[in-house]
Amino acid sequence: MTDTKKVLSFAVELGDILLRNGAEVYRVEDSVLAILNSYDITDCDVYVLSNGIFASADEVTEHASSMIRHVPMYPMHLARIAALNSLCREVCAKNKSIEDAWEKLAEYKKLPGYRLPAMIIATGIGCGGFAYLFGGTALDGVIATIVGCLLRIFLHFEAGMNNSKTVTNVLGSIVISILAFAFAFTGLPIHYDKIIIGGIMPLVPGIPLTNSIRDFINSDYLSGSIRLIDALLTAFCIAVGVGIVITIVQLCGGGAYL
């Protein structure tokens, strides 16, 4: 006989980790339901929000079980999502027992991200590329690359301060703007605005905005609204940070650069 509580616990835990690492709401719901159904638990309900999971199984039997999880929003980790999707398929195909799957789940939960040097290089190249793409010169791209590398270093150390996402985005955009103006004040023939545009790209909430649209398309209006508000708040914080520095430069007589 299937242990309903054991299967439900595993399914919700897998869904929890998926959701924490940026998976879409419909993907989490499908994964939890697929695991339950693969163990012949068809009397079940799963409701997933962008920051919570509600699940129940076998409600009309003596094996009834239900779970609720609060899932805070975390940075995305696509490698974990891919690994968990593969694990879900293995469990559904009965190629792996629940006990073995729990061990793999614990392993995937601790799957490390990219190393800091790789993140610094990737962020720098991305910022430089966007600065050039938005009309900057080759020199603008080089400066934006340097700014992007410094931004990644700043974000790495700032993460250890446990600040809120709002504070992080404001501080990050301030750092970018200060660096852009610092290079501009050296007299180099650069466009500070293109450098700022390229530099803020790592902070821009592209994935949350895309996921919110996908949630709306899948009729998950509440989750879509939550992600959309998160994306808009992030964009607002970036604008505030950049606006603060530009305003200070104007007040200090740097109008020639604006």
JSON list of C-alpha atoms in Angstrom, two decimals, residues 22 24-26 76 204-218 223-224 227-228 230-232:
[
{"chain": "A", "resi": 22, "resn": "GLY", "atom": "CA", "xyz": [12.46, 30.27, -10.11]},
{"chain": "A", "resi": 24, "resn": "GLU", "atom": "CA", "xyz": [6.98, 28.58, -13.17]},
{"chain": "A", "resi": 25, "resn": "VAL", "atom": "CA", "xyz": [3.85, 27.95, -11.12]},
{"chain": "A", "resi": 26, "resn": "TYR", "atom": "CA", "xyz": [2.34, 25.56, -13.67]},
{"chain": "A", "resi": 76, "resn": "MET", "atom": "CA", "xyz": [17.01, 31.72, -9.89]},
{"chain": "A", "resi": 204, "resn": "VAL", "atom": "CA", "xyz": [16.72, 44.27, -14.54]},
{"chain": "A", "resi": 205, "resn": "PRO", "atom": "CA", "xyz": [13.90, 41.80, -13.62]},
{"chain": "A", "resi": 206, "resn": "GLY", "atom": "CA", "xyz": [13.58, 40.16, -17.03]},
{"chain": "A", "resi": 207, "resn": "ILE", "atom": "CA", "xyz": [12.84, 36.63, -15.82]},
{"chain": "A", "resi": 208, "resn": "PRO", "atom": "CA", "xyz": [10.24, 37.61, -13.17]},
{"chain": "A", "resi": 209, "resn": "LEU", "atom": "CA", "xyz": [8.46, 39.74, -15.78]},
{"chain": "A", "resi": 210, "resn": "THR", "atom": "CA", "xyz": [8.51, 36.88, -18.30]},
{"chain": "A", "resi": 211, "resn": "ASN", "atom": "CA", "xyz": [7.24, 34.41, -15.70]},
{"chain": "A", "resi": 212, "resn": "SER", "atom": "CA", "xyz": [4.43, 36.78, -14.73]},
{"chain": "A", "resi": 213, "resn": "ILE", "atom": "CA", "xyz": [3.28, 36.92, -18.34]},
{"chain": "A", "resi": 214, "resn": "ARG", "atom": "CA", "xyz": [3.41, 33.12, -18.58]},
{"chain": "A", "resi": 215, "resn": "ASP", "atom": "CA", "xyz": [1.37, 32.88, -15.37]},
{"chain": "A", "resi": 216, "resn": "PHE", "atom": "CA", "xyz": [-1.25, 35.23, -16.82]},
{"chain": "A", "resi": 217, "resn": "ILE", "atom": "CA", "xyz": [-1.39, 33.14, -20.00]},
{"chain": "A", "resi": 218, "resn": "ASN", "atom": "CA", "xyz": [-1.94, 30.01, -17.87]},
{"chain": "A", "resi": 223, "resn": "SER", "atom": "CA", "xyz": [0.78, 34.45, -9.10]},
{"chain": "A", "resi": 224, "resn": "GLY", "atom": "CA", "xyz": [1.16, 36.56, -12.23]},
{"chain": "A", "resi": 227, "resn": "ARG", "atom": "CA", "xyz": [5.55, 38.40, -9.94]},
{"chain": "A", "resi": 228, "resn": "LEU", "atom": "CA", "xyz": [4.56, 41.49, -11.92]},
{"chain": "A", "resi": 230, "resn": "ASP", "atom": "CA", "xyz": [7.92, 42.23, -7.82]},
{"chain": "A", "resi": 231, "resn": "ALA", "atom": "CA", "xyz": [9.31, 43.09, -11.28]},
{"chain": "A", "resi": 232, "resn": "LEU", "atom": "CA", "xyz": [7.87, 46.61, -11.23]}
]
